[in-house]
């Protein structure tokens, strides 16, 4: 039995964080056990802190407002990930732009609420909803220095027809919570 350790980084609600913990923490797949060995947030008020505690996990809080620049913040976050001997870092609504200090040292995966390469960057969900495309979806991808541009791990899509914005958002959330644990398994176990 081998062990793979993941870190989950989040900034807000923590819906993906919870879905990942539920699906993966201390679960075994084909002789490999996955452990959420680190949860970390930049936001002391993130709701995800409460969600992690439900599972007995205590997030490390590294408040980015206490650092003079992105590089210093990324150095401390990177050191924490390295100290926990993490195999894969999972960005789950981690709302920080990462510098090469992070991206060049840390193997990480991200989830984005659009079918990349469409709608990179901010307001992806809104822009995807407003577009005249008939389908929408979510993408998991490896993290590189260039925003939302690393190798695509997986995608899932659905028809937008008949969905108002609230129903669309709910569909994105539901799709993310199903896709993300599977993508983490794909990266870690294959
Ligand atoms: C998700 O929609 C994700 O795609 C984006 O940020 C949101 C985070 O939501 N990167 P939550 O905190 O996981 O609920």
XYZ file of C-alpha atoms and ligand atoms in Angstrom:
204
model
C 0.000 0.000 0.000
C 1.494 3.356 -0.994
C 0.521 6.782 0.329
C 0.057 9.955 -1.726
C -0.258 13.259 0.103
C -2.200 16.208 -1.254
C -2.491 19.824 -0.131
C -5.688 21.766 -0.779
C -5.433 25.565 -1.045
C -8.605 27.671 -0.858
C -9.759 31.245 -0.240
C -13.505 31.297 0.253
C -16.563 29.091 0.305
C -14.671 25.816 0.153
C -17.208 23.769 -1.798
C -14.514 22.089 -3.851
C -12.380 21.642 -0.739
C -15.207 19.701 0.919
C -15.963 17.637 -2.182
C -12.279 16.700 -2.436
C -12.001 15.751 1.241
C -15.184 13.647 1.069
C -14.091 11.793 -2.062
C -10.384 11.338 -1.372
C -9.241 11.790 2.241
C -7.959 8.507 3.665
C -9.534 6.608 0.773
C -7.687 3.846 -1.093
C -7.661 3.327 -4.829
C -5.900 0.338 -6.398
C -3.435 -0.005 -3.531
C -2.785 3.707 -3.044
C -4.169 5.699 -0.141
C -4.691 9.440 -0.580
C -4.317 11.711 2.424
C -5.203 15.393 2.647
C -2.025 16.211 4.558
C -2.369 19.989 4.378
C -5.201 22.490 4.015
C -4.131 26.095 3.606
C -5.886 29.413 3.084
C -4.820 33.013 2.562
C -8.094 34.239 4.068
C -8.627 34.064 7.851
C -12.397 34.450 7.269
C -12.761 31.750 4.594
C -15.807 29.561 5.133
C -13.727 26.601 3.987
C -11.960 26.678 7.375
C -15.201 25.491 9.026
C -15.725 22.892 6.318
C -12.220 21.449 6.844
C -12.715 21.311 10.617
C -15.788 19.084 10.153
C -13.338 16.437 8.973
C -10.813 17.035 11.737
C -8.497 19.023 9.469
C -7.115 22.331 10.777
C -6.153 24.689 7.946
C -2.964 26.711 8.079
C -3.791 30.400 7.608
C -1.214 32.469 5.746
C -2.801 35.908 5.435
C -1.472 37.485 2.237
C -2.228 41.010 3.516
C 0.606 40.620 6.039
C 3.243 40.248 3.306
C 4.947 43.063 1.410
C 4.694 41.404 -2.020
C 3.516 38.295 -3.877
C 6.988 36.749 -3.898
C 7.360 36.789 -0.106
C 3.888 35.298 0.328
C 4.595 32.596 -2.275
C 7.898 31.743 -0.575
C 6.154 31.022 2.726
C 3.334 29.045 1.077
C 5.850 27.027 -0.937
C 7.905 26.268 2.174
C 4.813 25.013 3.970
C 3.889 22.705 1.084
C 7.435 21.358 0.879
C 7.600 20.794 4.652
C 4.532 18.527 4.398
C 6.107 16.432 1.612
C 3.134 16.913 -0.672
C 2.815 14.920 -3.902
C 0.204 17.172 -5.507
C -1.142 20.588 -4.551
C -4.789 21.181 -5.412
C -5.961 24.753 -5.946
C -9.629 24.907 -4.976
C -10.778 28.487 -5.369
C -7.394 29.847 -4.249
C -7.786 33.455 -5.317
C -4.155 34.500 -5.564
C -2.052 35.153 -8.643
C 0.944 32.870 -8.268
C 4.500 33.890 -9.085
C 7.184 31.605 -10.561
C 8.450 31.071 -7.002
C 5.376 28.882 -6.548
C 4.741 27.603 -10.067
C 8.319 26.500 -10.730
C 8.602 24.478 -7.510
C 5.161 23.100 -6.838
C 3.306 20.501 -8.902
C -0.237 21.790 -8.795
C -3.642 21.337 -10.413
C -6.405 23.949 -10.733
C -10.075 23.972 -11.648
C -11.580 26.661 -13.835
C -15.319 27.193 -14.442
C -15.178 27.225 -18.252
C -14.155 25.059 -21.165
C -10.574 26.263 -21.549
C -9.021 27.772 -23.564
C -12.258 29.776 -23.656
C -12.919 32.361 -20.954
C -9.558 32.402 -19.186
C -9.189 34.665 -16.173
C -11.781 36.584 -14.171
C -15.571 36.336 -14.532
C -15.269 33.097 -16.484
C -18.585 31.823 -15.223
C -20.458 34.990 -16.209
C -18.774 35.207 -19.613
C -19.471 31.552 -20.307
C -23.144 32.047 -19.384
C -23.480 35.195 -21.487
C -21.818 33.731 -24.596
C -23.986 32.373 -27.413
C -22.456 28.905 -27.043
C -24.923 26.054 -26.526
C -22.673 24.194 -24.092
C -20.571 25.166 -21.079
C -18.399 23.271 -18.670
C -15.397 23.106 -16.392
C -11.725 22.306 -16.899
C -9.034 20.891 -14.667
C -5.485 21.730 -15.701
C -1.921 21.670 -14.457
C -0.681 24.974 -13.067
C 1.982 26.927 -14.928
C 3.193 30.491 -14.681
C 0.767 31.529 -17.404
C -2.769 31.919 -15.999
C -5.253 29.107 -16.848
C -2.954 27.768 -19.573
C -1.304 24.563 -18.327
C -1.925 21.121 -19.757
C -5.590 20.150 -19.572
C -6.203 17.167 -17.288
C -9.924 16.768 -17.958
C -13.111 18.577 -18.927
C -16.830 18.046 -18.422
C -19.565 19.865 -20.282
C -23.344 20.241 -20.304
C -26.070 21.921 -22.315
C -26.885 25.508 -21.324
C -30.272 25.452 -22.932
C -33.149 26.348 -20.612
C -30.848 27.297 -17.702
C -31.162 30.704 -16.011
C -28.062 32.091 -14.301
C -28.798 30.514 -10.904
C -29.386 27.083 -12.445
C -26.271 27.530 -14.578
C -24.143 28.335 -11.517
C -25.531 25.316 -9.668
C -24.708 23.097 -12.646
C -21.127 24.424 -12.754
C -20.715 23.763 -9.023
C -22.128 20.247 -9.266
C -19.939 19.484 -12.292
C -16.832 20.776 -10.493
C -17.482 18.673 -7.400
C -17.719 15.510 -9.505
C -14.872 16.230 -11.906
C -12.207 17.531 -9.513
C -11.702 14.427 -7.325
C -11.523 12.285 -10.470
C -8.893 14.595 -11.975
C -6.787 14.491 -8.819
C -6.922 10.686 -8.902
C -5.965 10.716 -12.579
C -2.862 12.840 -11.907
C -1.832 11.014 -8.742
C -2.545 7.430 -9.704
C -1.692 7.142 -13.390
C -14.966 27.578 -8.230
O -15.993 27.933 -9.107
C -13.696 27.393 -9.004
O -13.898 27.026 -10.323
C -13.075 28.767 -8.982
O -13.430 29.295 -7.725
C -14.644 28.695 -7.253
C -14.389 28.220 -5.856
O -15.550 27.791 -5.179
N -11.666 28.672 -9.252
P -15.408 26.998 -3.789
O -14.663 27.876 -2.809
O -14.685 25.714 -4.067
O -16.821 26.744 -3.308
